[in-house]
Amino acid sequence: MSGEPAGVYVHLPYCASRCGYCAFVVTTDPSSRERYLAALEREALLLEGEASDVSFDAIYLGGGTPSLLPPDAVARLLAALRGRFRIGESAEVTLEANPEDVTEAAVSAWSAAGVNRVSLGVQSLADAELSAVGRRHDAARAREALAALSRSRLSVSGDLILGLPAQTAATFRESLEGLGDAGVGHVSVYLLETEKSKTIEEDRRAHPERYLSDDAQADLWLELGERLAARGFGHYEISNWALPGREARHNLKYWRRAPTLGLGVSAHEFWEGRRRANVSNLEQYLDGVEAGRRAIGFDLPVSAAEAAREELFLGLRLREGVPVERVAAFVAEAGDVRLWSDYETWLEGGVLERRGDRVAFTERGYLVSNEVLGRFV
Ligand SMILES: C[S@@+](CC[C@H](N)C(=O)[O-])C[C@H]1O[C@@H](n2cnc3c(N)ncnc32)[C@H](O)[C@@H]1O
Ligand code: SF4
């Protein structure tokens, strides 16, 4: 396989504690960490042959909490990946970090190991919100982490969550402006997915007054786009804003359907027209790789029809949208008269818009994107 450069995602599941809202595959038991790091290197070796003629221009160390690893383990892991895959000198190398792990020393060690981008899980700059979901850092510690990163040469992204318990419009604005003032070049804002956590869902039902209403969240979401636009950020994907040239290269690969490998427990990949994922059980992952095989949970070919569908529901997440003729062909061939009339209504009602030969969501349209994208899944 040749052509567009690929990305490699590595899942690091270790966390110091579990946050109230998190549904990722994580563990708070560090005892298997050395075995796990060895397994990642072995998995890279197992994949080496499949990727021998592919160039990579992005590595993403995600989690879990990659910043919890000792920096020398990060360096070893990156060196092992570089030893197995053709990773370009100027590849984007992202590490997900939690604020409590960010120190001047850690930042220089990550940088020396080859990391050039840090995605910081700020979530909020209000103490009441952070403690309500069990974060280990307070707002002051998050601000210190942002300051340490801003003094480095690393490219910095900050994550915020909209809809946290105890959040108000005023505190959300402060968190957003705090990130902007700290000089980040990239911002991700996620709507709190309460269905991923029983505790938060129950709390929301019992204390609705502690949560912003859906309407208030929608207003804030539009406002945040305006605030970031005023700072020069472009809204390039539903949940992501970036200064020009600071878009997440690795993440763009998911939405543009570029090839990516996924190493580690629960990691997903798109490779040679197949969607594959490793098992989500840590022991099974370790046992599989230690026995000399990948621990694949599923491995499915993507048919032409599925590829057309994926192109729409992934591509429409992006501001660049998708070619008009692809949407028109899909809608015409779907054999669903309602989809055709809905598509026209979305265009006329300003949910979708045509830009040149492409179709994309409008800013307001993004607010109903779940409903629209659901029709293409
Ligand atoms: C893979 S997580 C890990 C990041 C890092 N360990 C941390 O806690 O900051 C990446 C991001 O997903 C977001 N996230 C996780 N669970 C979420 C949920 N239930 N609803 C909305 N966003 C969520 C958070 O903003 C988080 O920073
Ligand atoms: S949000 Fe981050 S730190 Fe918290 S449990 Fe999930 S991965 Fe771990």
CSV table of C-alpha atoms and ligand atoms in Angstrom, one decimal:
chain,number,residue,atom,x,y,z
A,1,MET,CA,0.0,0.0,0.0
A,2,SER,CA,1.3,3.4,-0.8
A,3,GLY,CA,-0.2,6.9,-1.2
A,4,GLU,CA,-1.4,9.0,1.7
A,5,PRO,CA,0.6,8.8,4.9
A,6,ALA,CA,-0.8,6.7,7.8
A,7,GLY,CA,-1.1,7.3,11.5
A,8,VAL,CA,-0.5,5.0,14.5
A,9,TYR,CA,-2.6,5.2,17.7
A,10,VAL,CA,-1.3,3.6,20.9
A,11,HIS,CA,-3.6,3.1,23.8
A,12,LEU,CA,-2.2,3.4,27.3
A,13,PRO,CA,-4.9,2.4,29.7
A,14,TYR,CA,-3.3,3.3,33.0
A,15,CYS,CA,-4.9,6.0,35.2
A,16,ALA,CA,-4.3,7.1,38.8
A,17,SER,CA,-8.0,7.0,39.4
A,18,ARG,CA,-11.2,6.8,37.4
A,19,CYS,CA,-13.1,10.0,36.6
A,20,GLY,CA,-16.9,9.9,37.1
A,21,TYR,CA,-17.8,10.3,33.4
A,22,CYS,CA,-15.2,8.2,31.7
A,23,ALA,CA,-16.1,5.1,29.7
A,24,PHE,CA,-12.7,4.5,28.0
A,25,VAL,CA,-10.9,1.2,28.6
A,26,VAL,CA,-8.7,2.1,31.6
A,27,THR,CA,-7.3,0.5,34.7
A,28,THR,CA,-6.2,1.9,38.0
A,29,ASP,CA,-4.0,-1.1,38.7
A,30,PRO,CA,-0.4,-0.4,37.5
A,31,SER,CA,0.9,-3.9,38.2
A,32,SER,CA,0.8,-5.0,34.5
A,33,ARG,CA,2.5,-1.9,33.2
A,34,GLU,CA,5.9,-3.3,32.3
A,35,ARG,CA,4.3,-6.4,30.6
A,36,TYR,CA,2.0,-4.0,28.7
A,37,LEU,CA,4.9,-1.9,27.4
A,38,ALA,CA,6.7,-5.0,26.3
A,39,ALA,CA,3.5,-6.2,24.6
A,40,LEU,CA,3.1,-3.0,22.7
A,41,GLU,CA,6.6,-3.4,21.3
A,42,ARG,CA,5.9,-7.0,20.4
A,43,GLU,CA,2.6,-5.9,18.7
A,44,ALA,CA,4.6,-3.3,16.7
A,45,LEU,CA,6.9,-6.2,15.6
A,46,LEU,CA,3.9,-8.3,14.6
A,47,LEU,CA,2.6,-5.4,12.4
A,48,GLU,CA,6.0,-4.4,10.9
A,49,GLY,CA,5.6,-6.6,7.8
A,50,GLU,CA,2.1,-5.2,7.0
A,51,ALA,CA,3.4,-1.7,7.1
A,52,SER,CA,6.8,-2.0,5.5
A,53,ASP,CA,5.9,0.1,2.5
A,54,VAL,CA,3.8,2.7,4.2
A,55,SER,CA,4.9,6.1,5.4
A,56,PHE,CA,3.6,7.4,8.7
A,57,ASP,CA,3.3,11.1,9.6
A,58,ALA,CA,1.4,10.9,12.9
A,59,ILE,CA,1.7,9.0,16.2
A,60,TYR,CA,-0.9,9.4,18.9
A,61,LEU,CA,-0.4,8.2,22.5
A,62,GLY,CA,-3.8,8.2,23.9
A,63,GLY,CA,-5.5,6.7,27.0
A,64,GLY,CA,-6.0,6.3,29.7
A,65,THR,CA,-3.3,8.6,30.9
A,66,PRO,CA,-0.1,8.4,28.8
A,67,SER,CA,1.4,11.2,30.9
A,68,LEU,CA,1.5,8.8,33.9
A,69,LEU,CA,4.2,6.8,32.2
A,70,PRO,CA,7.8,7.6,33.3
A,71,PRO,CA,9.2,9.8,30.5
A,72,ASP,CA,11.9,7.2,29.7
A,73,ALA,CA,9.2,4.7,29.0
A,74,VAL,CA,7.6,7.2,26.6
A,75,ALA,CA,11.0,7.6,24.9
A,76,ARG,CA,11.5,3.8,24.7
A,77,LEU,CA,8.1,3.3,23.2
A,78,LEU,CA,8.5,6.1,20.6
A,79,ALA,CA,12.0,4.7,19.7
A,80,ALA,CA,10.4,1.2,19.3
A,81,LEU,CA,7.7,2.6,17.0
A,82,ARG,CA,10.3,4.4,14.9
A,83,GLY,CA,12.3,1.2,14.7
A,84,ARG,CA,9.4,-0.8,13.3
A,85,PHE,CA,7.5,1.8,11.1
A,86,ARG,CA,8.6,4.3,8.5
A,87,ILE,CA,7.8,7.4,10.6
A,88,GLY,CA,8.8,10.7,9.0
A,89,GLU,CA,11.1,13.1,10.8
A,90,SER,CA,8.5,15.8,10.9
A,91,ALA,CA,5.7,13.5,12.1
A,92,GLU,CA,3.1,14.9,14.5
A,93,VAL,CA,3.7,13.1,17.8
A,94,THR,CA,0.9,13.7,20.3
A,95,LEU,CA,0.8,12.7,24.0
A,96,GLU,CA,-2.4,12.9,26.0
A,97,ALA,CA,-1.7,14.4,29.4
A,98,ASN,CA,-3.5,15.0,32.6
A,99,PRO,CA,-2.7,18.4,34.3
A,100,GLU,CA,-1.4,16.9,37.5
A,101,ASP,CA,1.5,15.1,35.6
A,102,VAL,CA,2.7,18.2,33.8
A,103,THR,CA,5.9,19.7,35.2
A,104,GLU,CA,8.8,21.6,33.6
A,105,ALA,CA,10.9,18.4,33.9
A,106,ALA,CA,8.2,16.2,32.3
A,107,VAL,CA,7.7,18.6,29.5
A,108,SER,CA,11.4,18.7,28.6
A,109,ALA,CA,11.7,14.9,28.8
A,110,TRP,CA,8.6,14.4,26.6
A,111,SER,CA,10.1,16.9,24.1
A,112,ALA,CA,13.5,15.1,24.2
A,113,ALA,CA,11.7,11.8,23.6
A,114,GLY,CA,10.2,13.2,20.3
A,115,VAL,CA,6.8,14.3,21.5
A,116,ASN,CA,5.8,17.6,19.8
A,117,ARG,CA,2.2,18.0,20.7
A,118,VAL,CA,0.4,17.6,24.0
A,119,SER,CA,-3.4,17.2,24.4
A,120,LEU,CA,-4.2,18.3,27.9
A,121,GLY,CA,-7.4,17.1,29.6
A,122,VAL,CA,-8.3,20.4,31.3
A,123,GLN,CA,-12.1,19.7,31.3
A,124,SER,CA,-12.8,22.8,33.3
A,125,LEU,CA,-11.2,25.7,35.1
A,126,ALA,CA,-13.7,25.7,37.9
A,127,ASP,CA,-12.9,23.7,41.1
A,128,ALA,CA,-16.5,22.7,41.9
A,129,GLU,CA,-16.9,21.1,38.4
A,130,LEU,CA,-13.6,19.3,38.6
A,131,SER,CA,-14.2,17.8,42.0
A,132,ALA,CA,-17.8,16.9,41.1
A,133,VAL,CA,-16.4,14.4,38.5
A,134,GLY,CA,-13.5,13.2,40.6
A,135,ARG,CA,-10.6,14.9,38.7
A,136,ARG,CA,-7.3,14.8,40.6
A,137,HIS,CA,-6.4,18.4,39.7
A,138,ASP,CA,-7.9,21.7,40.6
A,139,ALA,CA,-8.1,24.8,38.3
A,140,ALA,CA,-4.9,26.2,39.7
A,141,ARG,CA,-3.0,23.0,38.8
A,142,ALA,CA,-4.5,23.0,35.3
A,143,ARG,CA,-3.4,26.7,34.8
A,144,GLU,CA,0.1,25.7,36.0
A,145,ALA,CA,0.2,22.9,33.5
A,146,LEU,CA,-0.9,25.2,30.7
A,147,ALA,CA,1.7,27.7,31.7
A,148,ALA,CA,4.5,25.1,31.7
A,149,LEU,CA,3.4,23.9,28.3
A,150,SER,CA,3.2,27.4,26.9
A,151,ARG,CA,6.8,28.0,27.9
A,152,SER,CA,7.8,24.9,25.8
A,153,ARG,CA,8.0,24.5,22.1
A,154,LEU,CA,5.3,21.9,22.1
A,155,SER,CA,2.0,22.5,20.3
A,156,VAL,CA,-0.8,22.4,22.9
A,157,SER,CA,-4.4,21.4,22.7
A,158,GLY,CA,-6.9,21.7,25.6
A,159,ASP,CA,-10.0,19.6,26.2
A,160,LEU,CA,-13.1,21.0,27.8
A,161,ILE,CA,-16.4,19.4,28.7
A,162,LEU,CA,-19.7,21.2,28.3
A,163,GLY,CA,-22.5,20.0,30.6
A,164,LEU,CA,-20.5,19.1,33.7
A,165,PRO,CA,-22.3,19.0,37.0
A,166,ALA,CA,-22.2,22.5,38.7
A,167,GLN,CA,-21.3,24.2,35.5
A,168,THR,CA,-22.9,27.5,34.7
A,169,ALA,CA,-22.7,29.7,31.6
A,170,ALA,CA,-20.3,32.0,33.4
A,171,THR,CA,-17.9,29.2,34.5
A,172,PHE,CA,-17.9,27.7,31.1
A,173,ARG,CA,-16.9,31.0,29.6
A,174,GLU,CA,-14.2,31.4,32.1
A,175,SER,CA,-12.8,28.0,31.3
A,176,LEU,CA,-12.8,28.7,27.6
A,177,GLU,CA,-11.2,32.2,27.9
A,178,GLY,CA,-8.7,30.7,30.3
A,179,LEU,CA,-7.6,28.2,27.7
A,180,GLY,CA,-7.5,30.9,25.1
A,181,ASP,CA,-5.4,33.2,27.3
A,182,ALA,CA,-3.0,30.3,28.0
A,183,GLY,CA,-2.1,30.4,24.3
A,184,VAL,CA,-3.3,27.0,23.2
A,185,GLY,CA,-3.4,26.4,19.4
A,186,HIS,CA,-6.2,23.8,19.5
A,187,VAL,CA,-9.3,23.3,21.5
A,188,SER,CA,-11.6,20.3,21.8
A,189,VAL,CA,-15.0,20.8,23.4
A,190,TYR,CA,-17.1,17.6,24.2
A,191,LEU,CA,-20.6,17.6,25.3
A,192,LEU,CA,-20.8,15.5,28.5
A,193,GLU,CA,-22.1,12.1,27.6
A,194,THR,CA,-24.0,11.2,30.7
A,195,GLU,CA,-25.2,7.9,29.4
A,196,LYS,CA,-21.7,6.6,29.8
A,197,SER,CA,-21.9,7.0,33.5
A,198,LYS,CA,-24.7,5.7,35.6
A,199,THR,CA,-23.7,7.8,38.6
A,200,ILE,CA,-23.8,11.0,36.6
A,201,GLU,CA,-27.1,10.1,34.9
A,202,GLU,CA,-28.7,9.4,38.3
A,203,ASP,CA,-27.3,12.6,39.7
A,204,ARG,CA,-28.7,14.6,36.7
A,205,ARG,CA,-32.1,13.1,37.3
A,206,ALA,CA,-32.0,13.8,41.0
A,207,HIS,CA,-30.5,17.3,40.7
A,208,PRO,CA,-31.4,18.7,37.3
A,209,GLU,CA,-30.8,22.2,38.8
A,210,ARG,CA,-27.0,21.4,38.9
A,211,TYR,CA,-26.9,21.0,35.1
A,212,LEU,CA,-27.2,23.3,32.2
A,213,SER,CA,-30.3,22.7,30.2
A,214,ASP,CA,-30.0,21.4,26.6
A,215,ASP,CA,-31.0,24.8,25.3
A,216,ALA,CA,-28.4,26.6,27.5
A,217,GLN,CA,-25.7,24.2,26.2
A,218,ALA,CA,-26.7,24.8,22.6
A,219,ASP,CA,-26.5,28.6,23.1
A,220,LEU,CA,-23.1,28.2,24.8
A,221,TRP,CA,-21.9,26.0,22.1
A,222,LEU,CA,-22.7,28.6,19.4
A,223,GLU,CA,-21.1,31.3,21.6
A,224,LEU,CA,-17.9,29.3,22.1
A,225,GLY,CA,-17.5,29.1,18.4
A,226,GLU,CA,-17.8,32.9,18.1
A,227,ARG,CA,-15.4,33.4,21.0
A,228,LEU,CA,-12.8,31.1,19.4
A,229,ALA,CA,-13.3,32.7,16.0
A,230,ALA,CA,-12.6,36.1,17.5
A,231,ARG,CA,-9.2,34.6,18.6
A,232,GLY,CA,-8.5,33.3,15.1
A,233,PHE,CA,-9.6,29.7,15.6
A,234,GLY,CA,-11.3,27.8,12.8
A,235,HIS,CA,-14.0,25.3,13.6
A,236,TYR,CA,-12.8,22.4,11.5
A,237,GLU,CA,-14.7,19.5,13.1
A,238,ILE,CA,-17.8,19.2,15.2
A,239,SER,CA,-15.8,19.2,18.5
A,240,ASN,CA,-12.6,20.8,17.4
A,241,TRP,CA,-11.3,24.3,16.8
A,242,ALA,CA,-7.7,25.2,15.7
A,243,LEU,CA,-5.5,28.1,14.8
A,244,PRO,CA,-4.5,27.9,11.1
A,245,GLY,CA,-2.2,24.9,10.6
A,246,ARG,CA,-2.7,23.5,14.1
A,247,GLU,CA,-5.5,21.0,13.2
A,248,ALA,CA,-4.8,17.6,14.7
A,249,ARG,CA,-3.2,15.7,11.9
A,250,HIS,CA,-3.7,12.3,13.4
A,251,ASN,CA,-7.4,12.9,14.2
A,252,LEU,CA,-8.1,14.2,10.7
A,253,LYS,CA,-7.1,10.7,9.5
A,254,TYR,CA,-10.2,9.2,11.2
A,255,TRP,CA,-12.6,11.6,9.5
A,256,ARG,CA,-10.9,11.5,6.1
A,257,ARG,CA,-10.6,7.7,6.2
A,258,ALA,CA,-6.9,7.6,5.9
A,259,PRO,CA,-5.1,4.5,7.1
A,260,THR,CA,-4.3,4.1,10.8
A,261,LEU,CA,-2.9,1.3,12.9
A,262,GLY,CA,-4.1,0.8,16.5
A,263,LEU,CA,-1.8,-0.8,19.1
A,264,GLY,CA,-2.8,-1.7,22.6
A,265,VAL,CA,-5.9,-2.9,24.4
A,266,SER,CA,-9.2,-1.7,22.7
A,267,ALA,CA,-7.3,0.2,20.0
A,268,HIS,CA,-9.1,0.5,16.6
A,269,GLU,CA,-7.6,0.7,13.2
A,270,PHE,CA,-8.5,1.2,9.6
A,271,TRP,CA,-6.1,-0.7,7.4
A,272,GLU,CA,-6.2,-1.9,3.8
A,273,GLY,CA,-9.9,-1.5,3.6
A,274,ARG,CA,-10.7,-3.3,6.9
A,275,ARG,CA,-11.9,-2.0,10.3
A,276,ARG,CA,-10.2,-3.9,13.1
A,277,ALA,CA,-10.1,-3.6,16.9
A,278,ASN,CA,-8.1,-5.2,19.6
A,279,VAL,CA,-10.0,-6.9,22.5
A,280,SER,CA,-11.0,-4.6,25.3
A,281,ASN,CA,-9.9,-6.9,28.1
A,282,LEU,CA,-6.4,-6.2,29.3
A,283,GLU,CA,-5.5,-9.8,30.3
A,284,GLN,CA,-6.7,-11.1,27.0
A,285,TYR,CA,-4.7,-8.5,25.2
A,286,LEU,CA,-1.6,-9.4,27.1
A,287,ASP,CA,-2.0,-13.1,26.8
A,288,GLY,CA,-2.6,-12.9,23.0
A,289,VAL,CA,0.4,-10.7,22.3
A,290,GLU,CA,2.6,-12.7,24.6
A,291,ALA,CA,1.6,-15.9,22.7
A,292,GLY,CA,2.9,-14.2,19.6
A,293,ARG,CA,-0.4,-13.1,17.9
A,294,ARG,CA,-2.5,-9.9,17.9
A,295,ALA,CA,-5.5,-10.0,20.2
A,296,ILE,CA,-8.1,-9.0,17.6
A,297,GLY,CA,-11.7,-8.5,18.8
A,298,PHE,CA,-13.1,-7.8,15.4
A,299,ASP,CA,-11.8,-7.6,11.8
A,300,LEU,CA,-14.3,-6.7,9.2
A,301,PRO,CA,-13.9,-5.7,5.5
A,302,VAL,CA,-15.6,-2.4,4.5
A,303,SER,CA,-17.8,-3.0,1.5
A,304,ALA,CA,-18.3,-0.4,-1.2
A,305,ALA,CA,-21.7,0.5,0.2
A,306,GLU,CA,-20.3,0.9,3.7
A,307,ALA,CA,-17.4,2.9,2.4
A,308,ALA,CA,-19.9,5.3,0.8
A,309,ARG,CA,-21.8,5.6,4.0
A,310,GLU,CA,-18.7,6.1,6.1
A,311,GLU,CA,-17.5,8.8,3.8
A,312,LEU,CA,-20.7,10.8,4.5
A,313,PHE,CA,-21.1,10.4,8.2
A,314,LEU,CA,-17.4,10.9,8.9
A,315,GLY,CA,-16.8,13.6,6.2
A,316,LEU,CA,-19.8,15.6,7.3
A,317,ARG,CA,-18.3,16.0,10.8
A,318,LEU,CA,-15.7,18.2,9.1
A,319,ARG,CA,-16.2,21.8,8.2
A,320,GLU,CA,-14.8,20.9,4.7
A,321,GLY,CA,-17.8,18.6,4.3
A,322,VAL,CA,-18.1,16.1,1.4
A,323,PRO,CA,-18.5,16.4,-2.4
A,324,VAL,CA,-22.1,17.2,-3.4
A,325,GLU,CA,-22.2,14.4,-5.9
A,326,ARG,CA,-21.4,11.8,-3.2
A,327,VAL,CA,-24.3,12.9,-1.0
A,328,ALA,CA,-26.7,13.2,-4.0
A,329,ALA,CA,-25.7,9.7,-5.2
A,330,PHE,CA,-26.1,8.2,-1.7
A,331,VAL,CA,-29.5,9.8,-1.2
A,332,ALA,CA,-30.7,8.8,-4.6
A,333,GLU,CA,-29.6,5.2,-4.2
A,334,ALA,CA,-30.7,4.8,-0.6
A,335,GLY,CA,-34.2,4.0,-1.9
A,336,ASP,CA,-35.7,6.1,0.9
A,337,VAL,CA,-38.0,8.8,-0.3
A,338,ARG,CA,-38.0,10.5,3.1
A,339,LEU,CA,-34.2,10.8,3.1
A,340,TRP,CA,-34.4,12.7,-0.2
A,341,SER,CA,-37.0,15.2,1.1
A,342,ASP,CA,-35.2,15.5,4.5
A,343,TYR,CA,-32.0,16.3,2.6
A,344,GLU,CA,-33.7,19.1,0.7
A,345,THR,CA,-35.2,20.4,3.9
A,346,TRP,CA,-31.8,20.4,5.6
A,347,LEU,CA,-30.4,22.4,2.7
A,348,GLU,CA,-33.4,24.8,2.6
A,349,GLY,CA,-33.6,25.1,6.4
A,350,GLY,CA,-29.9,26.0,6.8
A,351,VAL,CA,-28.8,22.8,8.5
A,352,LEU,CA,-26.6,21.9,5.6
A,353,GLU,CA,-25.2,24.3,3.1
A,354,ARG,CA,-23.5,24.0,-0.3
A,355,ARG,CA,-20.0,25.5,-0.5
A,356,GLY,CA,-18.7,25.3,-4.1
A,357,ASP,CA,-19.0,21.6,-5.0
A,358,ARG,CA,-19.2,20.4,-1.4
A,359,VAL,CA,-21.9,20.1,1.2
A,360,ALA,CA,-21.3,20.8,4.9
A,361,PHE,CA,-23.0,21.6,8.1
A,362,THR,CA,-23.7,25.2,9.0
A,363,GLU,CA,-22.8,26.2,12.6
A,364,ARG,CA,-26.4,25.9,13.7
A,365,GLY,CA,-26.7,22.7,11.7
A,366,TYR,CA,-24.0,21.1,13.9
A,367,LEU,CA,-26.5,21.4,16.8
A,368,VAL,CA,-28.7,18.8,15.1
A,369,SER,CA,-25.8,16.8,13.6
A,370,ASN,CA,-26.6,13.7,15.7
A,371,GLU,CA,-30.0,13.4,14.1
A,372,VAL,CA,-28.7,14.1,10.5
A,373,LEU,CA,-25.6,11.9,10.8
A,374,GLY,CA,-27.8,9.1,12.2
A,375,ARG,CA,-29.6,9.0,8.9
A,376,PHE,CA,-26.4,8.0,7.1
A,377,VAL,CA,-25.1,5.4,9.6
B,1,LIG,C1,-9.3,9.6,26.1
B,1,LIG,S1,-9.9,10.9,27.2
B,1,LIG,C2,-8.4,10.9,28.1
B,1,LIG,C3,-7.8,12.1,28.5
B,1,LIG,C4,-7.0,12.2,29.8
B,1,LIG,N1,-6.8,11.0,30.4
B,1,LIG,C5,-7.7,13.1,30.7
B,1,LIG,O1,-8.4,12.6,31.6
B,1,LIG,O2,-7.6,14.3,30.6
B,1,LIG,C6,-9.9,12.2,26.1
B,1,LIG,C7,-11.0,13.2,26.4
B,1,LIG,O3,-12.3,12.7,26.2
B,1,LIG,C8,-13.2,13.5,26.9
B,1,LIG,N2,-14.2,12.6,27.5
B,1,LIG,C9,-14.0,11.5,28.2
B,1,LIG,N3,-15.2,11.0,28.6
B,1,LIG,C10,-16.2,11.8,28.2
B,1,LIG,C11,-17.6,11.8,28.4
B,1,LIG,N4,-18.2,10.9,29.1
B,1,LIG,N5,-18.3,12.9,27.8
B,1,LIG,C12,-17.6,13.8,27.2
B,1,LIG,N6,-16.3,13.8,27.0
B,1,LIG,C13,-15.6,12.9,27.5
B,1,LIG,C14,-12.4,14.3,27.9
B,1,LIG,O4,-12.5,15.7,27.5
B,1,LIG,C15,-11.0,13.8,27.8
B,1,LIG,O5,-10.1,14.8,27.9
B,2,SF4,S1,-10.9,10.9,31.9
B,2,SF4,FE1,-8.8,10.4,31.6
B,2,SF4,S2,-7.9,10.2,33.7
B,2,SF4,FE2,-10.1,10.1,33.9
B,2,SF4,S3,-10.5,7.9,33.9
B,2,SF4,FE3,-10.8,8.6,31.7
B,2,SF4,S4,-8.8,8.4,30.8
B,2,SF4,FE4,-8.5,8.2,33.0
